[in-house]
Amino acid sequence: MREKNTIRQDQKFDNGMLTQVLEKIAQRSSKSEHHPEGPQEEFQWLKDCGALAIVLPGELMDFNAGRTLQLLKLLKDIGQANLSVGRIFEGHINALYLIHLYARERQREKWYQEVRDHGYLFGIWNTQANDGVRFIESEGIISIEGSKTFCSGATLVNRALITGNISLSDRSGWQMAILDMKSVDSQNIDRDSWKTLGMKASGSYKVDFSGYEITEDEFLADPGMYLRQPYFNGGAIRFAAVQLGGAEAIAAHTLAYLQELNRSADQIQQMRISNIMTLLISGRIWLNQAAVYYDKWANSGTHDEELITFANMTRISIEEICLKIMDESNRCVGARGLMHPYQLERIYRDLSFYLRQPAPDATRLKVAEFFIEDNSAFNE
Ligand SMILES: Cc1cc2nc3c(=O)[nH]c(=O)nc-3n(C[C@H](O)[C@H](O)[C@H](O)COP(=O)(O)OP(=O)(O)OC[C@H]3O[C@@H](n4cnc5c(N)ncnc54)[C@H](O)[C@@H]3O)c2cc1C
């Protein structure tokens, strides 16, 4: 059952405050990259301005209200301020979306209330290595064995949506569960597991959930639902929005650098600025159209393949756009621009690393498959 589409009078979100919060997040990025607790303060600020609750029923970007355009812009803006914060925030939104789609009413109320009243942060951890998660039953108790990798915000998240294999007499497959991180010993978070090129502040550590005893209320939906289309692949537009935010930051820092050094009148630099801005705007156009299709088709059941293909194309276009913008910017600013006190070196590292998302080649092949089948799509 979905909630009715009404906007609440007591909305928590404060847009003016968000603008200030984003500035503060951007200013603190160099510090939070090396902070042992990660971007804890940043999420307190996002909570204070109502951003953590923004997709809940009656709030500004209520999932029921078809506000994907605004949501993608918010994700982009947070990514522009700090890609690691954007990654963790995107996971929070993704987890709430799966709750919106699949939770039973009582579960949904509980988890929504935790966000609304207590500012809980949710994470979503699907990736794993050979020692991945299994749900096992013994003497009537179901417990977890195994670990997740790439757990963004592992030390910050209050509730973790994880996936794993379940094989019981009454169900089997890839099962979602939402766990209480208070019940996971901090020793089980492997802080040595995140030595990376960039995105250090995302603290995407490996987490061992072995021994966690799970209750039925913590399971989310039936096995297999995590991978249900068009939501699974269609959701790629959200991380693409965060990535494009990184490219926006690079464009802004590049322009500021050229202006600071009085180099923006140079015509070769202007050629590169033209390329950067054209690429950036084309990324925004991809996102805008992807949002329109998402709101039109995600729940219609009539255009799943089109929706997935457009999301895939948006994702790969934004990957290419980000790579090209980094290349152009790099030539614009040269070595001096890639040093302290400038921010660009960190943003390049973060964006280069964050662009590596699952199955980039297979995504391109899926796009080809779709058009080999039907080359008249998107021709309206
Ligand atoms: C900053 C960051 C934060 C993340 N946070 C989370 C999170 O919170 N939760 C979560 O679940 N996940 C998270 N992830 C993981 C993410 O979703 C992907 O799983 C991960 O980025 C994919 O890693 P990879 O590039 O090593 O992928 P791979 O799939 O290994 O791809 C690398 C390359 O190998 C190719 N390739 C893949 N398979 C084969 C094959 N069999 N043979 C030949 N070539 C192959 C690919 O096409 C690609 O070119 C995060 C990732 C990053 C970078």
Coordinates of C-alpha atoms and ligand atoms in Angstrom, one line a residue:
M1 CA 0.0 0.0 0.0
R2 CA 1.4 3.4 -1.0
E3 CA 0.7 6.5 1.0
K4 CA -1.5 9.2 -0.4
N5 CA 0.2 12.0 -2.3
T6 CA -0.3 15.0 0.1
I7 CA 2.3 17.5 1.1
R8 CA 2.5 17.9 4.9
Q9 CA 2.3 21.3 6.5
D10 CA 5.0 20.4 8.9
Q11 CA 7.6 19.6 6.3
K12 CA 11.0 19.3 7.8
F13 CA 13.1 20.4 4.8
D14 CA 14.6 23.9 4.7
N15 CA 16.1 24.8 1.3
G16 CA 17.8 28.0 2.5
M17 CA 19.5 26.0 5.2
L18 CA 20.5 23.3 2.7
T19 CA 22.4 25.9 0.6
Q20 CA 24.4 26.8 3.6
V21 CA 24.9 23.2 4.6
L22 CA 26.3 22.4 1.1
E23 CA 28.8 25.2 1.4
K24 CA 29.9 24.0 4.8
I25 CA 30.2 20.4 3.5
A26 CA 32.4 21.6 0.5
Q27 CA 34.6 23.7 2.8
R28 CA 35.2 20.7 5.1
S29 CA 36.0 18.2 2.4
S30 CA 39.8 18.2 2.8
K31 CA 39.4 17.7 6.5
S32 CA 36.8 15.0 6.4
E33 CA 38.9 13.0 3.9
H34 CA 41.2 12.1 6.8
H35 CA 38.9 12.3 9.7
P36 CA 38.7 8.9 11.5
E37 CA 35.0 9.3 12.1
G38 CA 34.2 10.2 8.4
P39 CA 31.7 12.9 7.5
Q40 CA 29.7 12.6 10.8
E41 CA 29.1 16.3 11.2
E42 CA 28.0 16.6 7.6
F43 CA 25.2 14.1 8.2
Q44 CA 24.2 16.0 11.4
W45 CA 23.9 19.1 9.2
L46 CA 21.9 17.2 6.5
K47 CA 19.6 15.9 9.2
D48 CA 19.1 19.4 10.7
C49 CA 18.0 20.9 7.4
G50 CA 15.6 18.0 6.8
A51 CA 17.4 16.4 3.9
L52 CA 17.5 12.9 5.4
A53 CA 13.7 12.9 5.5
I54 CA 13.0 14.6 2.2
V55 CA 11.6 11.6 0.4
L56 CA 9.2 10.5 3.1
P57 CA 5.4 10.8 2.6
G58 CA 4.3 14.4 2.6
E59 CA 7.8 15.7 2.3
L60 CA 9.1 17.8 -0.6
M61 CA 10.5 14.9 -2.7
D62 CA 7.9 12.3 -1.5
F63 CA 8.5 9.2 -3.6
N64 CA 4.7 9.1 -4.3
A65 CA 4.8 12.6 -5.8
G66 CA 7.0 11.9 -8.9
R67 CA 9.8 14.3 -8.0
T68 CA 12.7 12.5 -9.6
L69 CA 14.0 15.7 -11.3
Q70 CA 14.3 17.5 -8.0
L71 CA 15.7 14.4 -6.3
L72 CA 18.5 14.0 -9.0
K73 CA 19.3 17.7 -8.6
L74 CA 19.6 17.3 -4.9
L75 CA 21.9 14.3 -5.3
K76 CA 24.0 16.2 -7.8
D77 CA 24.3 19.2 -5.5
I78 CA 25.4 17.1 -2.6
G79 CA 27.9 15.3 -4.9
Q80 CA 29.2 18.6 -6.0
A81 CA 29.9 19.6 -2.3
N82 CA 31.5 16.2 -1.5
L83 CA 31.3 13.0 -3.5
S84 CA 31.7 10.8 -0.4
V85 CA 28.8 12.5 1.3
G86 CA 26.9 12.2 -1.9
R87 CA 27.6 8.4 -2.1
I88 CA 26.4 7.8 1.5
F89 CA 23.4 10.1 1.0
E90 CA 22.5 8.2 -2.2
G91 CA 22.6 4.9 -0.3
H92 CA 20.2 6.3 2.3
I93 CA 17.8 7.4 -0.4
N94 CA 18.1 4.0 -2.2
A95 CA 17.3 2.1 1.1
L96 CA 14.3 4.3 1.7
Y97 CA 13.1 3.7 -1.8
L98 CA 13.3 -0.1 -1.4
I99 CA 11.3 0.4 1.9
H100 CA 8.8 2.5 0.0
L101 CA 8.5 -0.2 -2.7
Y102 CA 8.5 -3.4 -0.7
A103 CA 8.1 -3.0 3.1
R104 CA 5.0 -4.1 4.9
E105 CA 3.0 -1.3 6.3
R106 CA 4.1 -1.8 9.9
Q107 CA 7.8 -2.0 8.9
R108 CA 7.5 1.0 6.7
E109 CA 6.0 3.1 9.5
K110 CA 8.7 2.0 11.9
W111 CA 11.6 2.8 9.5
Y112 CA 10.1 6.0 8.3
Q113 CA 9.6 7.1 11.9
E114 CA 13.2 6.4 12.7
V115 CA 14.3 8.8 10.0
R116 CA 11.6 11.4 10.7
D117 CA 11.9 11.5 14.5
H118 CA 15.5 10.4 15.2
G119 CA 17.3 11.3 11.9
Y120 CA 18.5 7.7 11.4
L121 CA 20.8 7.2 8.5
F122 CA 20.3 4.1 6.3
G123 CA 22.9 2.3 4.1
I124 CA 22.6 -0.3 1.4
W125 CA 25.3 -2.9 1.1
N126 CA 24.9 -5.5 -1.7
T127 CA 28.5 -6.0 -2.8
Q128 CA 30.5 -8.9 -1.3
A129 CA 33.6 -11.0 -1.9
N130 CA 33.9 -14.8 -1.6
D131 CA 32.9 -14.7 2.1
G132 CA 29.5 -13.1 1.4
V133 CA 26.4 -13.1 3.5
R134 CA 24.2 -16.2 4.1
F135 CA 21.1 -16.4 6.4
I136 CA 21.2 -19.7 8.2
E137 CA 18.6 -21.4 10.5
S138 CA 19.5 -23.4 13.5
E139 CA 17.1 -24.4 16.3
G140 CA 14.5 -21.9 15.2
I141 CA 16.9 -19.0 15.2
I142 CA 18.0 -17.4 11.9
S143 CA 21.4 -15.9 12.0
I144 CA 23.9 -14.4 9.6
E145 CA 27.2 -15.7 8.4
G146 CA 29.6 -13.7 6.3
S147 CA 30.6 -10.2 5.3
K148 CA 29.8 -7.3 2.9
T149 CA 32.4 -5.2 1.2
F150 CA 32.2 -1.6 0.0
C151 CA 29.9 -0.7 2.9
S152 CA 29.7 3.1 2.5
G153 CA 29.2 5.0 5.7
A154 CA 29.8 1.8 7.7
T155 CA 30.7 3.7 10.9
L156 CA 27.9 6.2 10.5
V157 CA 24.8 4.2 9.4
N158 CA 22.1 3.4 11.9
R159 CA 20.3 0.9 9.8
A160 CA 22.0 -1.3 7.1
L161 CA 20.0 -2.8 4.3
I162 CA 22.0 -5.8 3.3
T163 CA 21.4 -8.7 0.9
G164 CA 22.4 -12.3 1.1
N165 CA 21.5 -15.9 0.2
I166 CA 18.7 -17.5 2.1
S167 CA 17.9 -21.2 1.7
L168 CA 15.2 -22.3 4.1
S169 CA 12.3 -24.7 3.8
D170 CA 9.8 -21.9 3.1
R171 CA 12.0 -19.5 0.9
S172 CA 15.2 -19.3 -1.0
G173 CA 17.1 -16.7 -3.1
W174 CA 18.7 -13.3 -2.7
Q175 CA 17.1 -11.8 0.4
M176 CA 17.1 -8.3 1.7
A177 CA 17.2 -7.5 5.4
I178 CA 17.5 -4.2 7.4
L179 CA 19.8 -4.6 10.4
D180 CA 20.4 -2.5 13.5
M181 CA 24.1 -1.4 13.4
K182 CA 24.0 -1.0 17.2
S183 CA 24.0 -4.8 17.3
V184 CA 27.1 -5.1 15.1
D185 CA 30.3 -4.9 17.1
S186 CA 32.5 -2.0 15.9
Q187 CA 35.4 -4.6 15.8
N188 CA 33.5 -6.3 12.9
I189 CA 34.1 -3.2 10.8
D190 CA 37.4 -3.6 9.2
R191 CA 38.9 -0.1 9.0
D192 CA 42.0 -1.4 7.2
S193 CA 39.9 -2.5 4.3
W194 CA 39.5 0.9 2.7
K195 CA 42.9 2.0 1.3
T196 CA 41.9 3.6 -1.9
L197 CA 42.7 6.1 -4.6
G198 CA 39.8 8.3 -3.5
M199 CA 36.4 8.4 -1.8
K200 CA 38.2 7.9 1.5
A201 CA 35.6 9.8 3.5
S202 CA 32.9 7.4 2.4
G203 CA 34.5 4.9 4.8
S204 CA 33.2 2.0 2.6
Y205 CA 34.7 -0.7 4.9
K206 CA 34.2 -4.4 4.9
V207 CA 31.7 -5.4 7.6
D208 CA 31.4 -8.9 9.1
F209 CA 27.8 -9.7 10.2
S210 CA 28.6 -13.2 11.4
G211 CA 26.6 -14.1 14.5
Y212 CA 23.9 -11.4 14.0
E213 CA 20.6 -13.1 15.1
I214 CA 17.9 -11.7 12.8
T215 CA 14.1 -11.4 13.5
E216 CA 11.4 -11.9 10.9
D217 CA 10.6 -8.2 11.1
E218 CA 14.1 -7.3 9.9
F219 CA 13.6 -9.2 6.6
L220 CA 12.5 -6.9 3.8
A221 CA 10.2 -8.5 1.1
D222 CA 10.5 -11.9 -0.5
P223 CA 13.8 -13.3 -1.9
G224 CA 14.6 -11.9 -5.4
M225 CA 12.9 -8.6 -4.9
Y226 CA 16.1 -6.6 -4.6
L227 CA 16.8 -7.4 -8.3
R228 CA 13.3 -6.6 -9.5
Q229 CA 13.2 -4.5 -12.6
P230 CA 12.9 -1.8 -13.7
Y231 CA 13.9 -0.5 -10.3
F232 CA 17.2 -2.3 -10.0
N233 CA 18.9 -1.0 -13.2
G234 CA 16.7 2.1 -13.4
G235 CA 18.2 3.3 -10.1
A236 CA 21.6 3.9 -11.8
I237 CA 20.5 7.4 -12.6
R238 CA 20.8 8.3 -8.9
F239 CA 24.5 7.5 -8.6
A240 CA 25.1 9.1 -12.0
A241 CA 23.6 12.3 -10.6
V242 CA 26.1 12.2 -7.7
Q243 CA 28.9 11.6 -10.1
L244 CA 27.9 14.5 -12.3
G245 CA 28.0 16.6 -9.2
G246 CA 31.7 15.8 -9.0
A247 CA 32.2 17.0 -12.6
E248 CA 30.3 20.2 -11.7
A249 CA 32.8 20.8 -8.8
I250 CA 35.7 20.2 -11.2
A251 CA 34.2 22.7 -13.7
A252 CA 33.7 25.4 -11.0
H253 CA 37.2 24.9 -9.5
T254 CA 38.8 25.0 -13.0
L255 CA 37.1 28.3 -13.9
A256 CA 37.9 29.8 -10.6
Y257 CA 41.6 28.8 -11.0
L258 CA 41.9 30.2 -14.5
Q259 CA 40.3 33.5 -13.3
E260 CA 42.5 33.7 -10.2
L261 CA 45.6 33.4 -12.4
N262 CA 44.2 35.8 -15.1
R263 CA 44.3 33.0 -17.6
S264 CA 40.7 33.0 -18.8
A265 CA 41.2 35.4 -21.6
D266 CA 43.5 32.9 -23.4
Q267 CA 41.7 31.4 -26.4
I268 CA 43.1 27.9 -26.0
Q269 CA 41.9 27.9 -22.4
Q270 CA 38.6 29.2 -23.6
M271 CA 38.3 26.3 -26.1
R272 CA 38.7 23.9 -23.1
I273 CA 36.2 25.9 -21.0
S274 CA 33.8 25.6 -23.9
N275 CA 34.3 21.8 -24.0
I276 CA 33.9 21.4 -20.3
M277 CA 30.7 23.4 -20.1
T278 CA 29.2 21.7 -23.1
L279 CA 29.9 18.3 -21.6
L280 CA 28.5 19.4 -18.2
I281 CA 25.3 20.7 -19.6
S282 CA 24.8 17.6 -21.8
G283 CA 25.1 15.6 -18.5
R284 CA 22.4 17.7 -17.0
I285 CA 20.2 17.1 -20.0
W286 CA 20.7 13.3 -19.7
L287 CA 19.7 13.5 -16.1
N288 CA 16.7 15.7 -16.8
Q289 CA 15.3 13.4 -19.4
A290 CA 16.1 10.3 -17.4
A291 CA 14.0 11.8 -14.6
V292 CA 11.1 12.5 -16.9
Y293 CA 11.1 8.9 -18.1
Y294 CA 11.5 7.6 -14.6
D295 CA 8.4 9.4 -13.3
K296 CA 6.4 8.4 -16.4
W297 CA 7.4 4.8 -16.7
A298 CA 8.8 3.4 -13.4
N299 CA 5.4 2.2 -12.1
S300 CA 3.6 1.8 -15.3
G301 CA 4.8 -1.7 -16.2
T302 CA 4.6 -0.7 -19.9
H303 CA 8.1 0.6 -20.7
D304 CA 10.5 -1.3 -18.4
E305 CA 13.0 -2.0 -21.1
E306 CA 13.0 1.6 -22.4
L307 CA 13.4 2.8 -18.9
I308 CA 16.3 0.5 -18.1
T309 CA 18.0 1.3 -21.5
F310 CA 17.7 5.0 -20.9
A311 CA 19.1 4.7 -17.4
N312 CA 22.0 2.6 -18.7
M313 CA 22.7 5.2 -21.4
T314 CA 22.5 8.0 -18.9
R315 CA 24.9 6.2 -16.7
I316 CA 27.5 5.5 -19.4
S317 CA 27.1 9.0 -20.9
I318 CA 27.8 10.5 -17.5
E319 CA 30.8 8.3 -17.0
E320 CA 32.2 9.4 -20.3
I321 CA 31.3 13.1 -19.6
C322 CA 33.1 12.9 -16.2
L323 CA 36.2 11.3 -17.7
K324 CA 36.4 13.9 -20.5
I325 CA 35.8 16.9 -18.1
M326 CA 38.6 15.6 -15.8
D327 CA 40.9 15.4 -18.9
E328 CA 40.1 18.9 -20.1
S329 CA 40.4 20.4 -16.6
N330 CA 43.7 18.6 -16.0
R331 CA 45.2 20.3 -19.1
C332 CA 43.6 23.7 -18.1
V333 CA 45.2 23.9 -14.7
G334 CA 48.4 21.9 -15.1
A335 CA 50.6 20.7 -12.2
R336 CA 50.3 23.8 -10.2
G337 CA 46.5 23.5 -10.1
L338 CA 46.9 19.9 -8.9
M339 CA 48.6 20.9 -5.7
H340 CA 47.7 22.3 -2.4
P341 CA 46.0 24.7 -1.7
Y342 CA 43.7 23.8 -4.6
Q343 CA 41.0 21.2 -4.2
L344 CA 41.2 19.6 -7.7
E345 CA 43.5 16.8 -6.9
R346 CA 41.2 15.4 -4.3
I347 CA 38.1 15.8 -6.4
Y348 CA 39.9 14.0 -9.4
R349 CA 40.8 11.1 -7.1
D350 CA 37.3 10.9 -5.7
L351 CA 35.6 11.1 -9.0
S352 CA 38.0 8.7 -10.8
F353 CA 37.3 6.1 -8.1
Y354 CA 33.6 6.7 -7.8
L355 CA 33.1 6.3 -11.5
R356 CA 34.0 2.6 -11.2
Q357 CA 30.6 1.1 -10.7
P358 CA 29.4 -2.4 -11.4
A359 CA 29.3 -4.0 -14.9
P360 CA 30.3 -1.0 -17.0
D361 CA 30.9 -3.2 -20.1
A362 CA 27.9 -5.3 -19.7
T363 CA 25.8 -2.1 -19.4
R364 CA 27.0 -1.0 -22.8
L365 CA 26.2 -4.4 -24.3
K366 CA 22.7 -4.3 -22.9
V367 CA 22.1 -0.9 -24.6
A368 CA 23.3 -2.5 -27.9
E369 CA 21.0 -5.5 -27.4
F370 CA 18.0 -3.2 -26.9
F371 CA 18.6 -1.2 -30.1
I372 CA 19.4 -4.3 -32.2
E373 CA 15.9 -5.4 -31.2
D374 CA 14.2 -2.1 -31.6
N375 CA 16.0 0.9 -33.2
S376 CA 12.9 3.1 -33.4
A377 CA 12.7 3.7 -29.6
F378 CA 13.0 7.2 -28.2
N379 CA 12.2 8.7 -31.5
E380 CA 9.0 10.5 -30.5
Ligands
LIG1 C1 33.3 4.7 -3.6 C2 32.5 3.5 -3.7 C3 31.5 3.2 -2.8 C4 30.7 2.1 -2.9 N1 29.7 1.9 -2.0 C5 29.0 0.8 -2.1 C6 27.9 0.5 -1.1 O1 27.7 1.3 -0.2 N2 27.2 -0.6 -1.3 C7 27.4 -1.5 -2.2 O2 26.8 -2.5 -2.3 N3 28.4 -1.3 -3.2 C8 29.2 -0.2 -3.1 N4 30.2 0.0 -4.0 C9 30.5 -1.1 -4.9 C10 30.0 -0.9 -6.3 O3 28.6 -1.0 -6.3 C11 30.6 -1.9 -7.3 O4 30.3 -3.2 -6.9 C12 32.0 -1.8 -7.5 O5 32.4 -0.4 -7.6 C13 32.4 -2.5 -8.7 O6 33.8 -2.6 -8.6 P1 34.8 -3.0 -9.8 O7 35.1 -1.9 -10.6 O8 35.9 -3.7 -9.1 O9 33.8 -4.0 -10.7 P2 34.1 -5.2 -11.6 O10 32.8 -5.8 -11.9 O11 35.2 -6.1 -11.2 O12 34.6 -4.4 -13.0 C14 35.9 -4.0 -13.2 C15 36.2 -4.3 -14.7 O13 36.2 -5.7 -15.0 C16 35.3 -6.1 -16.0 N5 34.7 -7.4 -15.6 C17 33.8 -7.7 -14.7 N6 33.6 -9.0 -14.7 C18 34.5 -9.6 -15.6 C19 34.8 -10.9 -16.0 N7 34.1 -11.9 -15.5 N8 35.7 -11.1 -17.0 C20 36.3 -10.0 -17.5 N9 36.1 -8.8 -17.1 C21 35.2 -8.5 -16.2 C22 34.2 -5.0 -15.9 O14 33.5 -4.8 -17.1 C23 35.1 -3.8 -15.7 O15 35.7 -3.3 -16.9 C24 30.9 1.1 -4.0 C25 31.9 1.4 -4.9 C26 32.7 2.5 -4.8 C27 33.8 2.8 -5.8

